[in-house]
Each structure stands twice: as C-alpha cells, then as structure tokens.
mmCIF file of C-alpha atoms and ligand atoms in Angstrom:
data_model
loop_
_atom_site.group_PDB
_atom_site.id
_atom_site.type_symbol
_atom_site.label_atom_id
_atom_site.label_comp_id
_atom_site.label_asym_id
_atom_site.label_seq_id
_atom_site.Cartn_x
_atom_site.Cartn_y
_atom_site.Cartn_z
ATOM 1 C CA MET A 1 4.281 -3.702 -8.997
ATOM 2 C CA ILE A 2 0.498 -4.460 -10.059
ATOM 3 C CA GLY A 3 -2.707 -4.483 -8.209
ATOM 4 C CA ILE A 4 -5.246 -7.374 -8.305
ATOM 5 C CA TYR A 5 -9.036 -7.085 -8.045
ATOM 6 C CA VAL A 6 -11.196 -10.192 -7.246
ATOM 7 C CA HIS A 7 -14.784 -9.576 -7.817
ATOM 8 C CA VAL A 8 -17.186 -11.687 -5.480
ATOM 9 C CA PRO A 9 -20.691 -11.258 -7.028
ATOM 10 C CA PHE A 10 -22.692 -12.459 -4.104
ATOM 11 C CA CYS A 11 -25.150 -10.630 -2.021
ATOM 12 C CA GLU A 12 -27.709 -11.543 0.624
ATOM 13 C CA SER A 13 -30.401 -9.176 -0.997
ATOM 14 C CA LYS A 14 -30.447 -6.474 -3.659
ATOM 15 C CA CYS A 15 -30.299 -2.797 -2.501
ATOM 16 C CA ILE A 16 -33.017 -0.442 -4.368
ATOM 17 C CA TYR A 17 -30.113 1.687 -5.798
ATOM 18 C CA CYS A 18 -27.596 -1.146 -6.857
ATOM 19 C CA ASP A 19 -26.690 -1.667 -10.481
ATOM 20 C CA PHE A 20 -23.270 -3.584 -9.619
ATOM 21 C CA ALA A 21 -22.771 -7.251 -10.906
ATOM 22 C CA SER A 22 -24.086 -8.865 -7.706
ATOM 23 C CA PHE A 23 -26.539 -11.634 -7.261
ATOM 24 C CA VAL A 24 -28.580 -13.070 -4.627
ATOM 25 C CA CYS A 25 -28.453 -16.652 -6.096
ATOM 26 C CA GLY A 26 -25.663 -18.578 -7.666
ATOM 27 C CA GLU A 27 -23.447 -21.553 -6.755
ATOM 28 C CA GLN A 28 -20.379 -20.299 -4.896
ATOM 29 C CA LYS A 29 -18.313 -23.387 -5.166
ATOM 30 C CA ILE A 30 -18.575 -23.430 -9.000
ATOM 31 C CA TYR A 31 -17.952 -19.519 -8.984
ATOM 32 C CA PHE A 32 -14.641 -19.871 -7.013
ATOM 33 C CA ASP A 33 -13.483 -22.911 -8.829
ATOM 34 C CA CYS A 34 -13.598 -20.844 -12.089
ATOM 35 C CA LEU A 35 -11.911 -18.211 -10.329
ATOM 36 C CA ARG A 36 -9.160 -20.429 -9.532
ATOM 37 C CA GLN A 37 -8.840 -21.534 -12.964
ATOM 38 C CA GLU A 38 -8.647 -17.866 -14.298
ATOM 39 C CA ILE A 39 -5.819 -17.047 -11.950
ATOM 40 C CA GLU A 40 -4.023 -20.294 -12.832
ATOM 41 C CA LYS A 41 -4.320 -19.679 -16.559
ATOM 42 C CA CYS A 42 -3.397 -15.843 -16.489
ATOM 43 C CA GLU A 43 -0.908 -14.738 -18.995
ATOM 44 C CA GLN A 44 0.695 -12.233 -16.577
ATOM 45 C CA LYS A 45 1.460 -14.966 -13.743
ATOM 46 C CA GLY A 46 4.483 -14.369 -12.048
ATOM 47 C CA GLN A 47 4.049 -10.459 -11.858
ATOM 48 C CA LYS A 48 5.096 -8.588 -8.786
ATOM 49 C CA VAL A 49 1.994 -7.659 -6.647
ATOM 50 C CA ASP A 50 1.636 -5.228 -3.864
ATOM 51 C CA THR A 51 -2.102 -4.667 -3.794
ATOM 52 C CA ILE A 52 -5.236 -7.068 -3.548
ATOM 53 C CA TYR A 53 -8.815 -5.851 -3.280
ATOM 54 C CA PHE A 54 -11.652 -8.312 -2.652
ATOM 55 C CA GLY A 55 -14.650 -6.309 -3.916
ATOM 56 C CA GLY A 56 -18.327 -7.053 -4.626
ATOM 57 C CA GLY A 57 -21.073 -7.765 -4.181
ATOM 58 C CA THR A 58 -20.469 -8.617 -0.694
ATOM 59 C CA PRO A 59 -17.032 -10.788 -0.140
ATOM 60 C CA SER A 60 -17.934 -11.085 3.600
ATOM 61 C CA VAL A 61 -21.313 -13.022 2.869
ATOM 62 C CA VAL A 62 -19.190 -16.063 1.070
ATOM 63 C CA CYS A 63 -17.751 -18.835 3.326
ATOM 64 C CA GLU A 64 -14.475 -17.384 4.474
ATOM 65 C CA LYS A 65 -12.576 -20.514 3.032
ATOM 66 C CA TYR A 66 -13.146 -19.351 -0.341
ATOM 67 C CA ILE A 67 -11.396 -15.860 0.312
ATOM 68 C CA ALA A 68 -8.494 -17.832 1.934
ATOM 69 C CA ASP A 69 -8.249 -20.458 -1.141
ATOM 70 C CA THR A 70 -8.296 -17.501 -3.638
ATOM 71 C CA LEU A 71 -5.536 -15.457 -1.690
ATOM 72 C CA GLY A 72 -3.587 -18.684 -1.665
ATOM 73 C CA TYR A 73 -4.103 -19.157 -5.540
ATOM 74 C CA ILE A 74 -2.898 -15.578 -6.064
ATOM 75 C CA ARG A 75 0.069 -15.893 -3.755
ATOM 76 C CA LYS A 76 1.095 -19.215 -5.529
ATOM 77 C CA ASN A 77 0.738 -17.667 -9.042
ATOM 78 C CA PHE A 78 2.019 -14.174 -8.404
ATOM 79 C CA ASP A 79 5.156 -12.742 -6.497
ATOM 80 C CA VAL A 80 3.198 -10.938 -3.683
ATOM 81 C CA SER A 81 5.152 -8.522 -1.689
ATOM 82 C CA LYS A 82 5.211 -9.072 2.303
ATOM 83 C CA ASN A 83 4.157 -5.679 2.707
ATOM 84 C CA SER A 84 0.956 -5.743 0.511
ATOM 85 C CA GLU A 85 -1.982 -3.904 1.274
ATOM 86 C CA ILE A 86 -4.802 -6.578 0.952
ATOM 87 C CA THR A 87 -8.367 -5.176 1.346
ATOM 88 C CA ILE A 88 -11.673 -6.909 1.691
ATOM 89 C CA GLU A 89 -15.193 -5.287 1.268
ATOM 90 C CA CYS A 90 -17.652 -6.100 4.150
ATOM 91 C CA ASN A 91 -21.342 -5.636 4.874
ATOM 92 C CA PRO A 92 -21.553 -4.770 8.812
ATOM 93 C CA ASN A 93 -24.186 -7.370 9.160
ATOM 94 C CA SER A 94 -21.903 -10.421 7.864
ATOM 95 C CA ALA A 95 -18.825 -9.142 9.376
ATOM 96 C CA SER A 96 -18.521 -10.941 12.849
ATOM 97 C CA LEU A 97 -15.967 -10.764 15.144
ATOM 98 C CA GLU A 98 -14.911 -14.524 14.365
ATOM 99 C CA LYS A 99 -14.660 -13.654 10.525
ATOM 100 C CA LEU A 100 -12.679 -10.440 10.899
ATOM 101 C CA LYS A 101 -10.247 -12.430 13.190
ATOM 102 C CA PHE A 102 -9.864 -15.015 10.347
ATOM 103 C CA TYR A 103 -9.531 -12.284 7.834
ATOM 104 C CA ARG A 104 -6.547 -11.116 9.699
ATOM 105 C CA SER A 105 -4.850 -14.470 10.128
ATOM 106 C CA ILE A 106 -4.594 -15.074 6.327
ATOM 107 C CA GLY A 107 -2.863 -11.783 6.030
ATOM 108 C CA ILE A 108 -5.704 -9.347 4.973
ATOM 109 C CA THR A 109 -4.970 -6.022 6.118
ATOM 110 C CA ARG A 110 -7.628 -3.453 5.606
ATOM 111 C CA VAL A 111 -11.288 -3.879 5.888
ATOM 112 C CA SER A 112 -13.881 -1.692 3.910
ATOM 113 C CA PHE A 113 -17.418 -1.369 5.484
ATOM 114 C CA GLY A 114 -20.362 -0.451 3.241
ATOM 115 C CA VAL A 115 -22.127 1.673 5.873
ATOM 116 C CA GLN A 116 -23.807 4.035 3.602
ATOM 117 C CA SER A 117 -25.762 5.760 6.371
ATOM 118 C CA LEU A 118 -26.257 5.581 10.261
ATOM 119 C CA ASN A 119 -29.984 6.357 10.222
ATOM 120 C CA ASP A 120 -31.925 3.031 10.396
ATOM 121 C CA LYS A 121 -35.153 4.452 8.728
ATOM 122 C CA VAL A 122 -32.854 5.276 5.629
ATOM 123 C CA LEU A 123 -30.995 1.960 5.603
ATOM 124 C CA LYS A 124 -34.174 0.113 5.571
ATOM 125 C CA PHE A 125 -35.371 2.276 2.815
ATOM 126 C CA LEU A 126 -32.464 1.431 0.929
ATOM 127 C CA GLY A 127 -32.808 -2.311 1.306
ATOM 128 C CA ARG A 128 -29.753 -2.734 3.504
ATOM 129 C CA LYS A 129 -29.448 -5.419 5.865
ATOM 130 C CA HIS A 130 -27.807 -3.788 8.484
ATOM 131 C CA ASN A 131 -28.721 -1.129 11.278
ATOM 132 C CA LYS A 132 -26.765 1.642 12.839
ATOM 133 C CA LYS A 133 -25.668 -0.545 15.811
ATOM 134 C CA GLU A 134 -24.269 -3.230 13.712
ATOM 135 C CA ALA A 135 -22.418 -0.875 11.708
ATOM 136 C CA ILE A 136 -20.573 0.711 14.635
ATOM 137 C CA SER A 137 -19.873 -2.534 16.229
ATOM 138 C CA ALA A 138 -18.306 -3.931 12.952
ATOM 139 C CA ILE A 139 -15.922 -1.143 13.018
ATOM 140 C CA GLN A 140 -15.221 -1.719 16.717
ATOM 141 C CA TYR A 141 -14.583 -5.393 16.059
ATOM 142 C CA ALA A 142 -12.363 -4.723 13.160
ATOM 143 C CA LYS A 143 -10.265 -2.737 15.391
ATOM 144 C CA LYS A 144 -10.344 -5.055 18.310
ATOM 145 C CA VAL A 145 -8.857 -7.622 16.149
ATOM 146 C CA GLY A 146 -5.977 -5.403 15.017
ATOM 147 C CA PHE A 147 -7.111 -3.841 11.802
ATOM 148 C CA GLU A 148 -5.380 -0.483 11.666
ATOM 149 C CA ASN A 149 -6.605 0.475 8.116
ATOM 150 C CA ILE A 150 -10.631 0.798 8.384
ATOM 151 C CA SER A 151 -12.608 2.217 5.695
ATOM 152 C CA ALA A 152 -16.422 3.042 5.425
ATOM 153 C CA ASP A 153 -18.633 4.139 2.600
ATOM 154 C CA LEU A 154 -21.303 6.792 3.166
ATOM 155 C CA ILE A 155 -23.403 7.712 0.206
ATOM 156 C CA VAL A 156 -24.200 11.544 -0.445
ATOM 157 C CA GLY A 157 -27.586 12.657 -1.611
ATOM 158 C CA LEU A 158 -29.637 10.092 -0.071
ATOM 159 C CA PRO A 159 -33.366 10.914 0.347
ATOM 160 C CA ASN A 160 -34.186 12.215 3.774
ATOM 161 C CA VAL A 161 -30.603 12.597 4.752
ATOM 162 C CA SER A 162 -29.692 16.214 5.602
ATOM 163 C CA SER A 163 -26.335 18.031 5.597
ATOM 164 C CA SER A 164 -26.108 18.122 9.266
ATOM 165 C CA MET A 165 -27.234 14.309 9.588
ATOM 166 C CA LEU A 166 -24.617 13.351 6.964
ATOM 167 C CA CYS A 167 -21.838 15.046 8.800
ATOM 168 C CA SER A 168 -22.878 13.669 11.900
ATOM 169 C CA HIS A 169 -22.529 10.177 10.623
ATOM 170 C CA ALA A 170 -19.173 10.815 9.287
ATOM 171 C CA LYS A 171 -17.973 12.266 12.771
ATOM 172 C CA LYS A 172 -19.684 8.822 14.338
ATOM 173 C CA LEU A 173 -17.682 6.832 11.985
ATOM 174 C CA VAL A 174 -14.418 8.592 12.783
ATOM 175 C CA ASP A 175 -15.087 8.315 16.362
ATOM 176 C CA ALA A 176 -15.706 4.656 16.170
ATOM 177 C CA GLY A 177 -12.188 4.263 14.507
ATOM 178 C CA VAL A 178 -12.492 4.460 10.712
ATOM 179 C CA THR A 179 -9.255 5.562 9.246
ATOM 180 C CA HIS A 180 -10.829 6.201 5.825
ATOM 181 C CA ILE A 181 -14.015 7.274 4.220
ATOM 182 C CA SER A 182 -15.306 7.036 0.687
ATOM 183 C CA SER A 183 -18.402 9.127 -0.325
ATOM 184 C CA TYR A 184 -19.820 8.994 -3.633
ATOM 185 C CA MET A 185 -22.981 10.773 -4.703
ATOM 186 C CA LEU A 186 -26.000 8.719 -5.044
ATOM 187 C CA GLN A 187 -26.413 7.355 -8.921
ATOM 188 C CA VAL A 188 -29.836 6.846 -9.890
ATOM 189 C CA GLU A 189 -29.202 3.894 -12.342
ATOM 190 C CA GLU A 190 -32.105 2.885 -14.793
ATOM 191 C CA GLY A 191 -33.491 -0.565 -14.015
ATOM 192 C CA THR A 192 -33.102 -0.292 -10.399
ATOM 193 C CA PRO A 193 -36.162 0.052 -7.793
ATOM 194 C CA LEU A 194 -34.896 3.628 -7.001
ATOM 195 C CA PHE A 195 -34.956 4.634 -10.469
ATOM 196 C CA LYS A 196 -38.772 3.607 -10.787
ATOM 197 C CA MET A 197 -39.539 5.325 -7.544
ATOM 198 C CA CYS A 198 -37.719 8.516 -8.720
ATOM 199 C CA THR A 199 -39.802 8.586 -12.007
ATOM 200 C CA GLU A 200 -43.000 8.288 -9.903
ATOM 201 C CA ASN A 201 -42.115 10.788 -7.432
ATOM 202 C CA PRO A 202 -39.475 13.318 -8.687
ATOM 203 C CA GLN A 203 -39.324 14.918 -5.367
ATOM 204 C CA LEU A 204 -37.877 12.040 -3.680
ATOM 205 C CA LEU A 205 -34.303 13.028 -4.068
ATOM 206 C CA PRO A 206 -32.662 16.310 -2.766
ATOM 207 C CA SER A 207 -31.940 18.954 -5.294
ATOM 208 C CA GLU A 208 -28.536 19.172 -6.930
ATOM 209 C CA GLU A 209 -27.672 22.331 -4.746
ATOM 210 C CA GLU A 210 -28.606 20.514 -1.540
ATOM 211 C CA CYS A 211 -26.194 17.585 -2.752
ATOM 212 C CA ALA A 212 -23.593 19.847 -3.441
ATOM 213 C CA GLU A 213 -24.024 21.632 -0.020
ATOM 214 C CA SER A 214 -23.943 18.270 1.876
ATOM 215 C CA PHE A 215 -20.826 17.276 -0.065
ATOM 216 C CA SER A 216 -19.076 20.564 0.649
ATOM 217 C CA LYS A 217 -19.969 20.265 4.442
ATOM 218 C CA LEU A 218 -18.888 16.619 4.697
ATOM 219 C CA VAL A 219 -15.589 18.036 3.298
ATOM 220 C CA LYS A 220 -15.165 20.487 6.047
ATOM 221 C CA THR A 221 -16.276 17.941 8.737
ATOM 222 C CA LEU A 222 -13.767 15.450 7.670
ATOM 223 C CA GLN A 223 -10.894 17.982 7.448
ATOM 224 C CA GLN A 224 -11.653 19.032 10.891
ATOM 225 C CA CYS A 225 -11.288 15.435 11.712
ATOM 226 C CA GLY A 226 -7.845 15.258 10.222
ATOM 227 C CA PHE A 227 -8.750 13.653 7.220
ATOM 228 C CA VAL A 228 -7.435 14.668 3.775
ATOM 229 C CA GLN A 229 -9.424 14.788 0.740
ATOM 230 C CA TYR A 230 -6.680 12.739 -1.461
ATOM 231 C CA GLU A 231 -9.346 12.175 -4.156
ATOM 232 C CA VAL A 232 -12.413 13.904 -5.210
ATOM 233 C CA SER A 233 -14.709 11.439 -3.266
ATOM 234 C CA ASN A 234 -12.110 9.669 -0.758
ATOM 235 C CA PHE A 235 -10.872 10.858 2.393
ATOM 236 C CA ALA A 236 -8.091 9.570 4.918
ATOM 237 C CA ARG A 237 -5.663 10.115 7.621
ATOM 238 C CA GLU A 238 -2.206 10.491 6.199
ATOM 239 C CA GLY A 239 -0.782 7.169 5.326
ATOM 240 C CA ASN A 240 -4.251 5.405 5.379
ATOM 241 C CA GLU A 241 -4.925 6.349 1.661
ATOM 242 C CA SER A 242 -5.706 3.052 -0.299
ATOM 243 C CA LYS A 243 -2.788 2.116 -2.219
ATOM 244 C CA HIS A 244 -4.972 -0.109 -4.499
ATOM 245 C CA ASN A 245 -7.136 2.569 -5.509
ATOM 246 C CA LEU A 246 -4.231 4.941 -6.102
ATOM 247 C CA LYS A 247 -2.831 2.658 -8.667
ATOM 248 C CA TYR A 248 -5.924 2.957 -10.624
ATOM 249 C CA TRP A 249 -5.853 6.634 -10.461
ATOM 250 C CA SER A 250 -2.081 6.598 -11.478
ATOM 251 C CA GLY A 251 -2.704 4.621 -14.297
ATOM 252 C CA GLU A 252 -0.714 1.609 -13.338
ATOM 253 C CA ASN A 253 -1.391 -1.990 -14.545
ATOM 254 C CA TYR A 254 -3.854 -4.094 -12.754
ATOM 255 C CA LEU A 255 -5.573 -7.280 -13.020
ATOM 256 C CA GLY A 256 -9.167 -8.122 -12.248
ATOM 257 C CA PHE A 257 -10.407 -11.754 -11.746
ATOM 258 C CA GLY A 258 -13.944 -12.659 -11.660
ATOM 259 C CA LEU A 259 -17.497 -11.831 -13.279
ATOM 260 C CA SER A 260 -17.429 -8.322 -14.607
ATOM 261 C CA ALA A 261 -13.791 -7.588 -13.564
ATOM 262 C CA THR A 262 -11.613 -5.262 -15.533
ATOM 263 C CA SER A 263 -7.877 -5.687 -16.131
ATOM 264 C CA THR A 264 -5.599 -3.002 -17.797
ATOM 265 C CA PHE A 265 -2.068 -4.021 -18.920
ATOM 266 C CA ASP A 266 0.012 -1.927 -20.964
ATOM 267 C CA ASN A 267 -2.033 -1.157 -24.059
ATOM 268 C CA LYS A 268 -4.712 -3.681 -23.479
ATOM 269 C CA ARG A 269 -7.805 -3.345 -21.491
ATOM 270 C CA TRP A 270 -10.288 -6.468 -20.951
ATOM 271 C CA THR A 271 -13.499 -6.909 -18.995
ATOM 272 C CA ASN A 272 -14.804 -10.261 -17.905
ATOM 273 C CA GLY A 273 -18.494 -11.567 -18.928
ATOM 274 C CA LYS A 274 -21.093 -9.838 -16.669
ATOM 275 C CA THR A 275 -23.104 -12.812 -16.330
ATOM 276 C CA PHE A 276 -22.362 -16.087 -14.586
ATOM 277 C CA LYS A 277 -22.940 -18.043 -18.061
ATOM 278 C CA SER A 278 -20.806 -15.554 -19.856
ATOM 279 C CA TYR A 279 -17.961 -15.639 -17.438
ATOM 280 C CA TYR A 280 -17.903 -19.357 -17.340
ATOM 281 C CA ASN A 281 -17.662 -19.421 -21.066
ATOM 282 C CA GLY A 282 -14.649 -17.230 -20.582
ATOM 283 C CA GLU A 283 -16.064 -14.150 -22.610
ATOM 284 C CA ARG A 284 -14.227 -10.916 -22.620
ATOM 285 C CA GLU A 285 -14.691 -7.558 -24.119
ATOM 286 C CA VAL A 286 -11.193 -6.448 -25.195
ATOM 287 C CA GLU A 287 -10.059 -2.829 -26.019
ATOM 288 C CA LEU A 288 -6.814 -1.752 -27.282
ATOM 289 C CA LEU A 289 -5.653 1.520 -25.646
ATOM 290 C CA GLY A 290 -4.338 4.282 -28.221
ATOM 291 C CA ASN A 291 -2.193 7.374 -27.502
ATOM 292 C CA ARG A 292 -5.394 9.524 -27.213
ATOM 293 C CA GLU A 293 -7.021 7.396 -24.896
ATOM 294 C CA LYS A 294 -4.036 7.120 -22.637
ATOM 295 C CA ILE A 295 -3.674 10.919 -22.873
ATOM 296 C CA GLU A 296 -7.154 11.430 -21.722
ATOM 297 C CA GLU A 297 -7.060 8.923 -19.153
ATOM 298 C CA LYS A 298 -3.907 10.278 -17.339
ATOM 299 C CA ILE A 299 -5.132 13.822 -17.299
ATOM 300 C CA MET A 300 -8.601 12.585 -16.095
ATOM 301 C CA LEU A 301 -7.310 10.351 -13.456
ATOM 302 C CA GLY A 302 -4.489 12.558 -12.426
ATOM 303 C CA LEU A 303 -6.829 15.278 -11.597
ATOM 304 C CA ARG A 304 -9.103 13.371 -9.576
ATOM 305 C CA CYS A 305 -6.498 12.669 -6.950
ATOM 306 C CA TYR A 306 -3.371 14.402 -5.179
ATOM 307 C CA LEU A 307 -1.093 12.429 -7.424
ATOM 308 C CA GLY A 308 -1.475 14.438 -10.560
ATOM 309 C CA PHE A 309 0.255 13.305 -13.815
ATOM 310 C CA LYS A 310 3.689 13.704 -15.379
ATOM 311 C CA LEU A 311 3.897 16.520 -18.011
ATOM 312 C CA GLU A 312 6.748 14.591 -19.721
ATOM 313 C CA GLU A 313 4.419 11.082 -20.096
ATOM 314 C CA ILE A 314 1.484 13.334 -21.692
ATOM 315 C CA GLU A 315 4.309 14.923 -23.998
ATOM 316 C CA LYS A 316 5.856 11.522 -24.896
ATOM 317 C CA LEU A 317 2.431 10.368 -26.079
ATOM 318 C CA GLY A 318 2.424 13.191 -28.500
ATOM 319 C CA TYR A 319 0.286 16.047 -26.526
ATOM 320 C CA LYS A 320 2.240 19.307 -26.156
ATOM 321 C CA LEU A 321 -0.210 20.415 -23.234
ATOM 322 C CA THR A 322 1.874 23.606 -22.523
ATOM 323 C CA SER A 323 0.924 24.787 -25.714
ATOM 324 C CA ASN A 324 -2.652 24.696 -24.694
ATOM 325 C CA LYS A 325 -3.913 28.257 -23.917
ATOM 326 C CA ASN A 326 -6.345 27.015 -21.132
ATOM 327 C CA PHE A 327 -3.425 25.215 -19.313
ATOM 328 C CA GLN A 328 -1.545 28.545 -19.066
ATOM 329 C CA THR A 329 -4.828 30.257 -17.948
ATOM 330 C CA LEU A 330 -5.482 27.642 -14.974
ATOM 331 C CA LEU A 331 -1.835 27.644 -13.976
ATOM 332 C CA GLU A 332 -1.848 31.524 -13.706
ATOM 333 C CA LYS A 333 -5.088 31.473 -11.641
ATOM 334 C CA GLY A 334 -3.847 28.888 -9.432
ATOM 335 C CA VAL A 335 -6.603 26.074 -10.226
ATOM 336 C CA ILE A 336 -3.611 23.660 -11.084
ATOM 337 C CA TYR A 337 -0.114 23.756 -10.172
ATOM 338 C CA GLU A 338 3.359 22.364 -11.279
ATOM 339 C CA SER A 339 5.614 20.636 -8.923
ATOM 340 C CA GLU A 340 8.390 18.397 -9.764
ATOM 341 C CA GLY A 341 7.373 17.982 -13.277
ATOM 342 C CA LYS A 342 3.853 16.797 -12.348
ATOM 343 C CA ILE A 343 0.747 18.778 -12.859
ATOM 344 C CA HIS A 344 -1.594 18.719 -9.685
ATOM 345 C CA ILE A 345 -5.104 20.134 -9.024
ATOM 346 C CA ASN A 346 -5.747 22.660 -6.154
ATOM 347 C CA PRO A 347 -7.806 20.590 -3.889
ATOM 348 C CA LYS A 348 -10.036 23.476 -3.675
ATOM 349 C CA PHE A 349 -11.284 23.136 -7.083
ATOM 350 C CA TYR A 350 -11.935 19.230 -6.904
ATOM 351 C CA SER A 351 -15.685 20.007 -6.957
ATOM 352 C CA VAL A 352 -15.404 21.338 -10.230
ATOM 353 C CA ASN A 353 -12.708 19.080 -11.769
ATOM 354 C CA ASN A 354 -14.575 17.942 -14.567
ATOM 355 C CA GLN A 355 -14.959 21.452 -16.077
ATOM 356 C CA ILE A 356 -10.970 21.735 -15.762
ATOM 357 C CA ILE A 357 -10.414 18.298 -17.271
ATOM 358 C CA THR A 358 -12.473 19.219 -20.408
ATOM 359 C CA LYS A 359 -10.531 22.257 -20.807
ATOM 360 C CA LEU A 360 -7.094 20.387 -20.761
ATOM 361 C CA LEU A 361 -7.974 17.518 -22.790
ATOM 362 C CA PRO A 362 -6.648 17.524 -26.856
HETATM 363 C C1 SAM B 401 -21.023 -2.003 -5.061
HETATM 364 S S1 SAM B 401 -20.768 -1.751 -3.534
HETATM 365 C C2 SAM B 401 -19.873 -3.253 -2.645
HETATM 366 C C3 SAM B 401 -19.787 -3.215 -1.260
HETATM 367 C C4 SAM B 401 -20.763 -3.610 -0.398
HETATM 368 N N1 SAM B 401 -21.638 -4.719 -0.929
HETATM 369 C C5 SAM B 401 -21.790 -2.493 -0.113
HETATM 370 O O1 SAM B 401 -22.895 -2.509 -0.733
HETATM 371 O O2 SAM B 401 -21.344 -1.773 0.712
HETATM 372 C C6 SAM B 401 -19.553 -0.585 -3.299
HETATM 373 C C7 SAM B 401 -19.755 0.906 -2.886
HETATM 374 O O3 SAM B 401 -20.436 1.544 -3.843
HETATM 375 C C8 SAM B 401 -21.298 2.707 -3.621
HETATM 376 N N2 SAM B 401 -22.352 2.414 -4.501
HETATM 377 C C9 SAM B 401 -22.889 1.554 -4.840
HETATM 378 N N3 SAM B 401 -24.155 1.534 -5.608
HETATM 379 C C10 SAM B 401 -24.272 3.154 -5.816
HETATM 380 C C11 SAM B 401 -25.068 3.998 -6.567
HETATM 381 N N4 SAM B 401 -26.063 3.694 -7.097
HETATM 382 N N5 SAM B 401 -24.938 5.320 -6.084
HETATM 383 C C12 SAM B 401 -23.721 5.707 -5.119
HETATM 384 N N6 SAM B 401 -22.893 4.813 -4.630
HETATM 385 C C13 SAM B 401 -23.216 3.568 -4.934
HETATM 386 C C14 SAM B 401 -21.523 2.159 -2.206
HETATM 387 O O4 SAM B 401 -21.102 3.316 -1.473
HETATM 388 C C15 SAM B 401 -21.164 0.887 -1.706
HETATM 389 O O5 SAM B 401 -20.360 0.900 -0.596
HETATM 390 S S1 SF4 B 402 -24.994 -4.912 -0.820
HETATM 391 FE FE1 SF4 B 402 -23.590 -3.909 -2.266
HETATM 392 S S2 SF4 B 402 -23.136 -4.881 -3.860
HETATM 393 FE FE2 SF4 B 402 -24.819 -6.056 -2.731
HETATM 394 S S3 SF4 B 402 -26.798 -5.132 -3.743
HETATM 395 FE FE3 SF4 B 402 -26.191 -3.966 -1.998
HETATM 396 S S4 SF4 B 402 -24.979 -2.208 -2.680
HETATM 397 FE FE4 SF4 B 402 -25.354 -3.981 -4.192
#
C-alpha cells in the first residue's frame, strides 16, 4: 500500500516565517487541470493506496470542488482502499462549518489545522489570518461534523511565547477536541521577513535553552493529557497517529503530485518543479537511491519515531550494524533497544536523537 501527497500551493497571504512553496497569486483552474494530467499520466497508476494527504500552502482556501475533483481522479486512477486515511490541511479562518461538512461528504477522514499559537498578538505578528477564537471554533466545527481525527500544529520557539503559555495553548487545543498535535521548532529561513527581523534584532527569538525547556515542558503536558510522543515532533492519542506520515518515517513508497511535491518509489526519488512555470513544463529533479542512502535513511527515519528499523533490512543492504562499537554501547546504556528484530529509540532520548543517529551511521 502506498501513500499519495497532493500539494496545494495557494495561500491567502504569506506568513513571516514561511519558506514553503506557496503563493498568494496563481490561477487555480490551470493548476488543478495540470494536477489531473499528472495523476492520469503517472507511471505507477493502479497501485494500492491507503493514505492521501492534501497539504500546502493552504488546501482550505481553494474552491472545494477542486479538492473533490482531485480526489475523484486519484480514486479513478489508483486502487484506493475503503478505509483510507484522507487528510486535508486547513487554516482556521478558511475552514467553515459548511466546508468541513463537504470534506466529510467526499470521504476526507482527518483534518489538520495550522493553529501555531493561541495568542492573538503573536498570531498577528506572524502574519496569520486567524485568531484564537476562530482556531477553537474550527476544531469544534470539525468535531460537530463528525471528524474523529483532528490535528493541530503548534510552533515552538516563537517570540513572546513562554513555556507556560505554550503548554496552556496545547491544553486548550486538547480540551477543544484535537487528537493529534504536531509541534516543530521555529525555523528561521533565509529570505523570509522573519530572517530579516532576526538579523536586525538578534534578541527577538528565545535562546536555544529556552526553546529546549519549552519543548520538554510541552512533552510532559501532552503526556499528562494522554498523548503519546510517537515521533520527535508528533503527539497523538493511541490510534490517532498519522498513518500517512508514518509511511514516510518507515521508508515506504509514496507519490507526490503538484508543484514541489516529492515522490519516492523503489530506488528512485523525484521532486517536481518548485515554480508554476517549471511545474507546468514538467520539470523534475530525479535522484537514484543507492544502498548507502537507503541505510542512512532507514536509520535516521526509524529513530525519529516509535516504529524503529529492521536490523535485517540494514544488513541486507550491506551494513553490519551489530559490529559497530557504538551500537553495543547504546544498547547497554538503554538508549536504544531491540524488539522482534527491530531497533527502537528509548523515547526519553528523542531530544538527542541526532547525536544517536550520527553514532550509528556507517
Ligand atoms: C507549510 S504549513 C501548511 C499548512 C498551513 N498553511 C498552515 O500554515 O498552517 C505546515 C506546517 O509547517 C509548519 N511550519 C511552516 N513553516 C515553519 C517554520 N519556518 N518553522 C517551523 N514550522 C513551520 C507550521 O506548523 C505549519 O502548520
Ligand atoms: S498559511 Fe501556511 S503555507 Fe501559507 S504562508 Fe502561512 S505558513 Fe506558509
């Protein structure tokens, strides 16, 4: 079973920190026509699919007909399982009750809201178009129309957000009904307005220590709320983990359609053009994955989440990990453990996972 990602590169406005392939202008009809052609021409047509993810950009800003049509083309050209997890990313201000009801009616099973913060001043500073009230209402609407799988994104390390404020936002989201939270550290990307602000005022952002403290308090808060940290930055009630993202982390095949979308299929990875022009021209960057890349990815991704990686698969690719001295030491110290032929990270060490991964690479 494979996963399908669909990129929707439209946004109402550009947030000060965002470096994603998303644009305020662009002709939606032309884009979705091109998306249909890409789906119809795909060489992997007919594959069995059990997760579909509409991400962005902001899929909830486009006319819902385009989402329904695209889902229809995917169903027509692939063998989509009845119980598939189908997610759509929504911004709270563009997710009305009617729109969410429509998403349910076309078989979408999961919504992911870009909340980022529940402080109105912070949201305004970030250039977000919603406020706290709209964020909570959107979650409640999603519950009302029958979504049982609701996620929210919260950014860690934002200016003027203390650790206690972050934890209180997480609790409010849980109280409102989310079953999943993704929480990534703020990345200051070159070329964004935030980057310029930080260059002019280096005191703007919290220190690394403050960010680490905020994150560890968030982990504790969410654990107390009954959420499991199933990946470094992802938390869910049992059974509400993102099946789609777990596919990426376990190294399964997936296809990405749309501008800037990446696909990985067997030994090949390709990424579509990152501008409308290059995407419409069918430009792609293609990479062949050798054994070394595969080994590194399996270890890196497997140790970012609770799935781990299969020792046998790494050995088949030509790397005898058990002969690595660091491997034995980490096992003895309980930093990693073996269960049914798989190597897992002890969740207590998620925060230093990069150092552990470096020690295990060939
Ligand atoms: C690219 S956005 C798309 C979803 C939606 N448009 C939104 O803004 O919520 C997906 C998620 O990436 C995260 N994100 C985007 N830029 C980020 C940055 N510079 N640092 C940390 N997280 C970021 C945010 O949490 C966001 O919800
Ligand atoms: S709404 Fe999301 S995708 Fe669009 S600019 Fe803001 S962060 Fe980027």
